[in-house]
Amino acid sequence: MREDLVNIIRDALGRARSEGAISMEAIPEISLEIPKRKGQGDFATTVAMTLSRTTGVPAREIAEIITRYITPLPSIIEGVEIAGPGFINITLKKSFWYRMLHEIIAAGNDYGQSNIGKGLQIQVEFVSANPTGPLHVGHGRGAAVGNAISNLLERVGYRVEREYYINDAGNQMKNLALSVYARYLNMLGSDQSFPEEGYKGTYVDDIARSIIDKEGRKYFDTPKEETFRIFSKIAYDQIMSGIKEDLTVAGIIFDSWFSESSLFAGKKVDESISELRSKGYIYEDEGAVWFRSSAFGDEKDRVVRKGDGEYTYLASDIAYHKNKLERGYDQIIDIWGADHHGYIPRMEAAIEAFGYPRKKLKIILSQMVNLVREGRPVQMSKRAGEFITLREVIDEVGPDAALYIFLTRRPDSHLDFDLEVAKKASDENPVYYIQYAHARLASLAREAEKRGIAVEGSNAPEPWNPGTLELLELPEELDIIKRLYLYPDIIEAAAEALEPHRLTIYLHDLSWSLHNYYYKQRIIDDNIEKTKARLMLMKTIKIVIADALKILGVTRPEKM
RNA sequence: GCGCCUGUAGCUCAAAGGACAGAGCAACAGCCUUCUAAGCUGUGGGUUGGAGGUUCGAGUCCUCUCAGGCGCGCCA
């Protein structure tokens, strides 16, 4: 449809040119935007202002010429106006909007779906927190963002795989085992000192205690090597199952879990480094092995294998990304905590070193979350092991509020998360505004059904009759139709930009339209035909709100 | 010191390079014998951190500068 409008304008320009009204070399791209304010039409184009630059003719003059060539007005257009510095504002006929609504209703639950993704495969890797402790709030934000982005991409026709990369190799696992072991010994009366780099959280104590509960003093005297292996496994299992449980509570599901240590076991790290070596991007210096990332714009080269023969984290990360590349996705998206931003150049260097375009990998940074309570920062010290976990936050405020707050901001903006605000079932909490709209519509449908004019539900008689929708004549009603019409655009734009917060803004606006309308206009009254028309409109809003909330991972209450 | 992110209303945040920079919250003033008041209506509130530049047009792009956060390991 927008295509139709663009064509109409392009035709007008074409005729204006061939008749010599405007001289220009080529017909430029025709922009078509939706004006912010009322009274500026349904659509607007800035093409006159753009042309003003190349032709030297004042924008308003060009706009007038274009307008002249648009007449006689095509059937869907109500009027064309020139405004401001040279905008051409186009207003469509009401009949057009009724037709749109009809189409939206016909699309039903599929409304908003598109196929700009054309079935291309995208892998989104997110959370990927180390299995050395429970998830914190920052991970929660990454989880919310990754989940919403994945859902968005799916909605516009990509095939999406959600993956969690488990860093279950390296020193950290050793440290974890040592930490648990030290606590274990302490609890059994030993004065074993706690490791310097150990993990101090209370969850470590819990793991130690669970071992005592099950196996008592069994490991008090056993040879350490063996003990560490066992402790590492027990700790890993408990922490991973905790992480999975937290994610489940948040409603976030992964398609695959990829283990770092499987890369080592399968010699994939060796292979990756060898491949880079054969391409000339690996060299030895000062007893270490280096990756020549500076060849691809990194500020310096990076060590992949240390002097002691151990691989660095970067080495396995390179192998992991090589593996991802070989799995043949059309696009790889990583969602990282913003504190890892320094890693971007070296990761991109690795992608290019393997011969893939840099664009193959898109890294989204999810900024830090500051926990706040009533405006005051919540003290946290990772070193002392004192921090508030994601689970505690979710238990306190509920998953919907947590997810929604994470998603109302751009991923790369710093975020203060106020626990008291998130907890309140009040105006201050944005998620309720939307959910309330949904619940309100559900209640309305129930009420209608009770009175025998259901338009929803399995056995609802379809009240369709071509003229019914035209009874929606109020400006508020047309407003709502126009907003609903925007939905697929919003989804596509949010998916393309990988910015789920656009959806929350839209949801707020749509919910406002509903609440405002609901207050002004009684939906169910004695005029059955009008009631049906209004109920159809309400049903459509509900479908859209539900769809958007689903994409964001937020529940859609039928009652509140 | 270098690099990345962010500076927009009292607070939290929006705004494909487009029209008079918008929402929510907070403040103040109103609205429930009616389908959900977790709602609605109204009022006040701004030199978009600052200075230059590009452009017909800049919160948005470029340069400089100030402030905050985060990085700058042969840690992960």
mmCIF file of C-alpha atoms in Angstrom, chain A residues 107-354:
data_model
loop_
_atom_site.group_PDB
_atom_site.id
_atom_site.type_symbol
_atom_site.label_atom_id
_atom_site.label_comp_id
_atom_site.label_asym_id
_atom_site.label_seq_id
_atom_site.Cartn_x
_atom_site.Cartn_y
_atom_site.Cartn_z
ATOM 1 C CA ALA A 107 -4.920 -11.800 9.314
ATOM 2 C CA GLY A 108 -5.863 -12.490 12.916
ATOM 3 C CA ASN A 109 -3.046 -13.926 14.972
ATOM 4 C CA ASP A 110 -0.713 -13.762 12.017
ATOM 5 C CA TYR A 111 -0.915 -10.002 11.882
ATOM 6 C CA GLY A 112 2.537 -8.487 12.192
ATOM 7 C CA GLN A 113 4.256 -11.445 10.681
ATOM 8 C CA SER A 114 6.393 -10.780 7.670
ATOM 9 C CA ASN A 115 9.017 -12.455 5.639
ATOM 10 C CA ILE A 116 11.787 -9.933 5.295
ATOM 11 C CA GLY A 117 14.011 -12.590 6.849
ATOM 12 C CA LYS A 118 13.290 -14.949 3.961
ATOM 13 C CA GLY A 119 14.081 -17.955 6.094
ATOM 14 C CA LEU A 120 17.703 -16.953 6.569
ATOM 15 C CA GLN A 121 19.324 -18.501 9.603
ATOM 16 C CA ILE A 122 20.458 -16.392 12.491
ATOM 17 C CA GLN A 123 22.091 -17.557 15.628
ATOM 18 C CA VAL A 124 21.731 -15.432 18.705
ATOM 19 C CA GLU A 125 24.094 -16.173 21.533
ATOM 20 C CA PHE A 126 23.281 -14.587 24.839
ATOM 21 C CA VAL A 127 23.600 -14.748 28.613
ATOM 22 C CA SER A 128 26.553 -17.187 28.428
ATOM 23 C CA ALA A 129 27.372 -16.474 32.055
ATOM 24 C CA ASN A 130 30.228 -18.448 33.568
ATOM 25 C CA PRO A 131 29.088 -21.437 35.597
ATOM 26 C CA THR A 132 30.916 -20.129 38.622
ATOM 27 C CA GLY A 133 27.989 -18.455 40.297
ATOM 28 C CA PRO A 134 24.367 -17.526 39.978
ATOM 29 C CA LEU A 135 23.087 -15.073 37.377
ATOM 30 C CA HIS A 136 23.068 -11.438 38.385
ATOM 31 C CA VAL A 137 20.878 -8.619 37.183
ATOM 32 C CA GLY A 138 23.131 -7.708 34.285
ATOM 33 C CA HIS A 139 22.740 -11.235 32.939
ATOM 34 C CA GLY A 140 19.014 -10.771 33.304
ATOM 35 C CA ARG A 141 19.090 -7.780 31.044
ATOM 36 C CA GLY A 142 21.128 -9.671 28.484
ATOM 37 C CA ALA A 143 18.649 -12.513 28.733
ATOM 38 C CA ALA A 144 15.671 -10.227 28.217
ATOM 39 C CA VAL A 145 17.289 -8.485 25.269
ATOM 40 C CA GLY A 146 18.524 -11.677 23.629
ATOM 41 C CA ASN A 147 15.182 -13.350 24.025
ATOM 42 C CA ALA A 148 13.236 -10.402 22.639
ATOM 43 C CA ILE A 149 15.593 -9.952 19.718
ATOM 44 C CA SER A 150 15.329 -13.630 18.885
ATOM 45 C CA ASN A 151 11.556 -13.495 18.996
ATOM 46 C CA LEU A 152 11.491 -10.380 16.856
ATOM 47 C CA LEU A 153 13.709 -11.914 14.224
ATOM 48 C CA GLU A 154 11.564 -14.994 14.154
ATOM 49 C CA ARG A 155 8.480 -12.876 13.698
ATOM 50 C CA VAL A 156 9.870 -11.308 10.542
ATOM 51 C CA GLY A 157 10.805 -14.553 8.951
ATOM 52 C CA TYR A 158 14.275 -15.539 10.094
ATOM 53 C CA ARG A 159 15.076 -18.953 11.419
ATOM 54 C CA VAL A 160 16.603 -18.322 14.799
ATOM 55 C CA GLU A 161 18.697 -20.453 17.084
ATOM 56 C CA ARG A 162 19.226 -19.327 20.669
ATOM 57 C CA GLU A 163 22.459 -20.512 22.147
ATOM 58 C CA TYR A 164 24.132 -20.316 25.520
ATOM 59 C CA TYR A 165 27.910 -20.690 25.584
ATOM 60 C CA ILE A 166 29.119 -22.322 28.764
ATOM 61 C CA ASN A 167 32.611 -21.327 29.861
ATOM 62 C CA ASP A 168 33.270 -24.568 31.635
ATOM 63 C CA ALA A 169 37.010 -24.711 31.025
ATOM 64 C CA GLY A 170 40.028 -22.963 32.381
ATOM 65 C CA ASN A 171 41.151 -21.541 35.660
ATOM 66 C CA GLN A 172 37.791 -20.395 36.859
ATOM 67 C CA MET A 173 36.489 -23.928 37.218
ATOM 68 C CA LYS A 174 39.594 -24.829 39.153
ATOM 69 C CA ASN A 175 39.061 -21.845 41.399
ATOM 70 C CA LEU A 176 35.488 -22.794 41.947
ATOM 71 C CA ALA A 177 36.458 -26.308 43.011
ATOM 72 C CA LEU A 178 39.161 -24.935 45.312
ATOM 73 C CA SER A 179 36.682 -22.533 46.854
ATOM 74 C CA VAL A 180 34.111 -25.212 47.527
ATOM 75 C CA TYR A 181 36.794 -27.498 48.871
ATOM 76 C CA ALA A 182 38.102 -24.881 51.252
ATOM 77 C CA ARG A 183 34.600 -24.276 52.598
ATOM 78 C CA TYR A 184 34.055 -27.990 52.865
ATOM 79 C CA LEU A 185 37.166 -28.411 54.971
ATOM 80 C CA ASN A 186 36.311 -25.374 57.104
ATOM 81 C CA MET A 187 32.873 -26.716 57.827
ATOM 82 C CA LEU A 188 34.398 -29.951 58.971
ATOM 83 C CA GLY A 189 36.699 -28.131 61.359
ATOM 84 C CA SER A 190 39.828 -27.666 59.295
ATOM 85 C CA ASP A 191 41.549 -24.280 59.325
ATOM 86 C CA GLN A 192 42.257 -24.536 55.617
ATOM 87 C CA SER A 193 42.774 -21.038 54.227
ATOM 88 C CA PHE A 194 40.526 -19.724 51.496
ATOM 89 C CA PRO A 195 42.103 -19.394 48.037
ATOM 90 C CA GLU A 196 43.196 -15.924 47.028
ATOM 91 C CA GLU A 197 41.157 -15.886 43.824
ATOM 92 C CA GLY A 198 38.324 -17.928 45.256
ATOM 93 C CA TYR A 199 34.612 -17.329 44.929
ATOM 94 C CA LYS A 200 33.211 -16.092 48.179
ATOM 95 C CA GLY A 201 29.500 -16.114 47.626
ATOM 96 C CA THR A 202 27.167 -17.899 49.967
ATOM 97 C CA TYR A 203 26.251 -20.234 47.122
ATOM 98 C CA VAL A 204 29.725 -21.734 47.525
ATOM 99 C CA ASP A 205 28.904 -22.507 51.144
ATOM 100 C CA ASP A 206 25.644 -24.048 50.034
ATOM 101 C CA ILE A 207 27.404 -26.362 47.638
ATOM 102 C CA ALA A 208 29.926 -27.380 50.306
ATOM 103 C CA ARG A 209 27.130 -28.024 52.739
ATOM 104 C CA SER A 210 25.230 -30.132 50.243
ATOM 105 C CA ILE A 211 28.290 -32.320 49.809
ATOM 106 C CA ILE A 212 28.576 -32.769 53.544
ATOM 107 C CA ASP A 213 24.890 -33.580 53.783
ATOM 108 C CA LYS A 214 25.217 -36.280 51.179
ATOM 109 C CA GLU A 215 28.668 -37.670 51.688
ATOM 110 C CA GLY A 216 29.867 -36.408 55.024
ATOM 111 C CA ARG A 217 33.626 -36.407 55.646
ATOM 112 C CA LYS A 218 34.304 -38.686 52.716
ATOM 113 C CA TYR A 219 36.638 -36.227 50.972
ATOM 114 C CA PHE A 220 38.363 -34.924 54.059
ATOM 115 C CA ASP A 221 41.416 -37.097 53.509
ATOM 116 C CA THR A 222 41.227 -38.256 49.918
ATOM 117 C CA PRO A 223 43.969 -37.255 47.490
ATOM 118 C CA LYS A 224 43.290 -33.759 46.246
ATOM 119 C CA GLU A 225 43.502 -34.239 42.497
ATOM 120 C CA GLU A 226 40.600 -36.644 42.521
ATOM 121 C CA THR A 227 38.677 -34.526 45.001
ATOM 122 C CA PHE A 228 38.935 -31.406 42.913
ATOM 123 C CA ARG A 229 37.559 -33.201 39.888
ATOM 124 C CA ILE A 230 34.588 -34.368 41.883
ATOM 125 C CA PHE A 231 34.013 -31.000 43.536
ATOM 126 C CA SER A 232 34.284 -29.219 40.257
ATOM 127 C CA LYS A 233 31.653 -31.459 38.756
ATOM 128 C CA ILE A 234 29.301 -31.137 41.704
ATOM 129 C CA ALA A 235 29.677 -27.362 41.794
ATOM 130 C CA TYR A 236 29.198 -27.099 38.040
ATOM 131 C CA ASP A 237 26.077 -29.240 38.108
ATOM 132 C CA GLN A 238 24.502 -27.297 40.927
ATOM 133 C CA ILE A 239 25.289 -23.911 39.479
ATOM 134 C CA MET A 240 24.190 -24.791 35.962
ATOM 135 C CA SER A 241 20.933 -26.247 37.150
ATOM 136 C CA GLY A 242 20.433 -23.072 39.173
ATOM 137 C CA ILE A 243 21.088 -20.938 36.099
ATOM 138 C CA LYS A 244 18.715 -22.997 34.011
ATOM 139 C CA GLU A 245 16.079 -22.741 36.672
ATOM 140 C CA ASP A 246 16.464 -18.962 36.882
ATOM 141 C CA LEU A 247 16.102 -18.673 33.130
ATOM 142 C CA THR A 248 13.054 -20.886 33.173
ATOM 143 C CA VAL A 249 11.462 -18.726 35.832
ATOM 144 C CA ALA A 250 12.119 -15.736 33.578
ATOM 145 C CA GLY A 251 10.519 -17.651 30.733
ATOM 146 C CA ILE A 252 13.652 -17.804 28.639
ATOM 147 C CA ILE A 253 14.390 -20.940 26.686
ATOM 148 C CA PHE A 254 17.503 -21.852 24.749
ATOM 149 C CA ASP A 255 17.739 -24.143 21.762
ATOM 150 C CA SER A 256 21.269 -25.186 22.469
ATOM 151 C CA TRP A 257 23.938 -25.158 25.131
ATOM 152 C CA PHE A 258 27.481 -25.122 23.861
ATOM 153 C CA SER A 259 30.302 -26.206 26.097
ATOM 154 C CA GLU A 260 33.694 -24.577 25.937
ATOM 155 C CA SER A 261 35.428 -27.693 27.170
ATOM 156 C CA SER A 262 33.968 -29.644 24.263
ATOM 157 C CA LEU A 263 36.116 -27.451 22.039
ATOM 158 C CA PHE A 264 39.219 -28.554 23.863
ATOM 159 C CA ALA A 265 38.130 -32.177 23.970
ATOM 160 C CA GLY A 266 37.543 -32.154 20.229
ATOM 161 C CA LYS A 267 40.902 -30.481 19.544
ATOM 162 C CA LYS A 268 38.989 -27.589 18.012
ATOM 163 C CA VAL A 269 41.141 -24.983 19.712
ATOM 164 C CA ASP A 270 44.314 -26.530 18.301
ATOM 165 C CA GLU A 271 42.740 -26.717 14.876
ATOM 166 C CA SER A 272 41.625 -23.105 14.897
ATOM 167 C CA ILE A 273 45.030 -21.845 15.891
ATOM 168 C CA SER A 274 46.659 -24.059 13.259
ATOM 169 C CA GLU A 275 44.407 -22.682 10.609
ATOM 170 C CA LEU A 276 45.234 -19.136 11.573
ATOM 171 C CA ARG A 277 48.907 -20.094 11.650
ATOM 172 C CA SER A 278 48.735 -21.444 8.128
ATOM 173 C CA LYS A 279 47.220 -18.152 7.063
ATOM 174 C CA GLY A 280 50.074 -16.265 8.649
ATOM 175 C CA TYR A 281 48.167 -14.691 11.538
ATOM 176 C CA ILE A 282 49.917 -16.559 14.324
ATOM 177 C CA TYR A 283 53.444 -16.068 15.584
ATOM 178 C CA GLU A 284 55.580 -16.805 18.613
ATOM 179 C CA ASP A 285 57.188 -14.195 20.784
ATOM 180 C CA GLU A 286 58.517 -14.052 24.328
ATOM 181 C CA GLY A 287 57.561 -17.643 24.837
ATOM 182 C CA ALA A 288 53.888 -17.073 24.026
ATOM 183 C CA VAL A 289 51.767 -17.598 20.945
ATOM 184 C CA TRP A 290 50.140 -14.492 19.472
ATOM 185 C CA PHE A 291 47.248 -13.754 17.165
ATOM 186 C CA ARG A 292 47.996 -10.960 14.751
ATOM 187 C CA SER A 293 44.688 -9.179 15.362
ATOM 188 C CA SER A 294 46.329 -5.831 14.653
ATOM 189 C CA ALA A 295 46.262 -6.826 10.982
ATOM 190 C CA PHE A 296 42.496 -6.294 11.171
ATOM 191 C CA GLY A 297 42.366 -3.060 13.092
ATOM 192 C CA ASP A 298 42.813 -4.218 16.680
ATOM 193 C CA GLU A 299 45.132 -1.913 18.559
ATOM 194 C CA LYS A 300 47.606 -4.692 19.336
ATOM 195 C CA ASP A 301 48.160 -8.385 18.903
ATOM 196 C CA ARG A 302 46.749 -10.793 21.468
ATOM 197 C CA VAL A 303 48.113 -13.830 23.228
ATOM 198 C CA VAL A 304 46.265 -17.051 22.479
ATOM 199 C CA ARG A 305 48.623 -19.422 24.242
ATOM 200 C CA LYS A 306 50.489 -18.469 27.346
ATOM 201 C CA GLY A 307 54.086 -19.179 28.209
ATOM 202 C CA ASP A 308 52.968 -22.026 30.451
ATOM 203 C CA GLY A 309 51.311 -23.751 27.519
ATOM 204 C CA GLU A 310 47.741 -22.987 28.544
ATOM 205 C CA TYR A 311 45.376 -21.471 26.052
ATOM 206 C CA THR A 312 43.812 -18.118 26.864
ATOM 207 C CA TYR A 313 40.097 -17.446 26.896
ATOM 208 C CA LEU A 314 40.503 -15.757 23.543
ATOM 209 C CA ALA A 315 41.797 -18.983 21.984
ATOM 210 C CA SER A 316 38.691 -20.949 22.819
ATOM 211 C CA ASP A 317 36.518 -18.016 21.882
ATOM 212 C CA ILE A 318 38.177 -17.962 18.483
ATOM 213 C CA ALA A 319 37.526 -21.675 18.138
ATOM 214 C CA TYR A 320 33.942 -21.169 19.231
ATOM 215 C CA HIS A 321 33.313 -18.500 16.656
ATOM 216 C CA LYS A 322 35.013 -20.561 13.968
ATOM 217 C CA ASN A 323 32.621 -23.316 14.879
ATOM 218 C CA LYS A 324 29.688 -20.940 14.619
ATOM 219 C CA LEU A 325 30.871 -19.715 11.226
ATOM 220 C CA GLU A 326 31.166 -23.275 9.997
ATOM 221 C CA ARG A 327 27.698 -24.095 11.134
ATOM 222 C CA GLY A 328 26.622 -21.923 8.230
ATOM 223 C CA TYR A 329 24.398 -19.287 9.771
ATOM 224 C CA ASP A 330 23.690 -16.321 7.586
ATOM 225 C CA GLN A 331 24.177 -14.064 10.560
ATOM 226 C CA ILE A 332 25.700 -14.476 13.993
ATOM 227 C CA ILE A 333 24.627 -12.194 16.815
ATOM 228 C CA ASP A 334 26.422 -12.075 20.148
ATOM 229 C CA ILE A 335 24.950 -10.246 23.086
ATOM 230 C CA TRP A 336 27.670 -9.257 25.505
ATOM 231 C CA GLY A 337 27.812 -7.392 28.735
ATOM 232 C CA ALA A 338 29.166 -3.940 28.013
ATOM 233 C CA ASP A 339 32.181 -4.641 30.209
ATOM 234 C CA HIS A 340 33.455 -6.916 27.444
ATOM 235 C CA HIS A 341 33.396 -4.230 24.790
ATOM 236 C CA GLY A 342 37.180 -4.248 24.610
ATOM 237 C CA TYR A 343 36.944 -7.703 23.059
ATOM 238 C CA ILE A 344 35.033 -6.599 19.990
ATOM 239 C CA PRO A 345 38.018 -5.679 17.778
ATOM 240 C CA ARG A 346 39.815 -8.956 18.414
ATOM 241 C CA MET A 347 36.710 -11.029 17.806
ATOM 242 C CA GLU A 348 35.996 -9.216 14.585
ATOM 243 C CA ALA A 349 39.637 -9.722 13.653
ATOM 244 C CA ALA A 350 39.194 -13.452 14.126
ATOM 245 C CA ILE A 351 36.124 -13.474 11.890
ATOM 246 C CA GLU A 352 38.044 -11.744 9.136
ATOM 247 C CA ALA A 353 41.121 -13.871 9.632
ATOM 248 C CA PHE A 354 39.017 -16.916 8.868
#
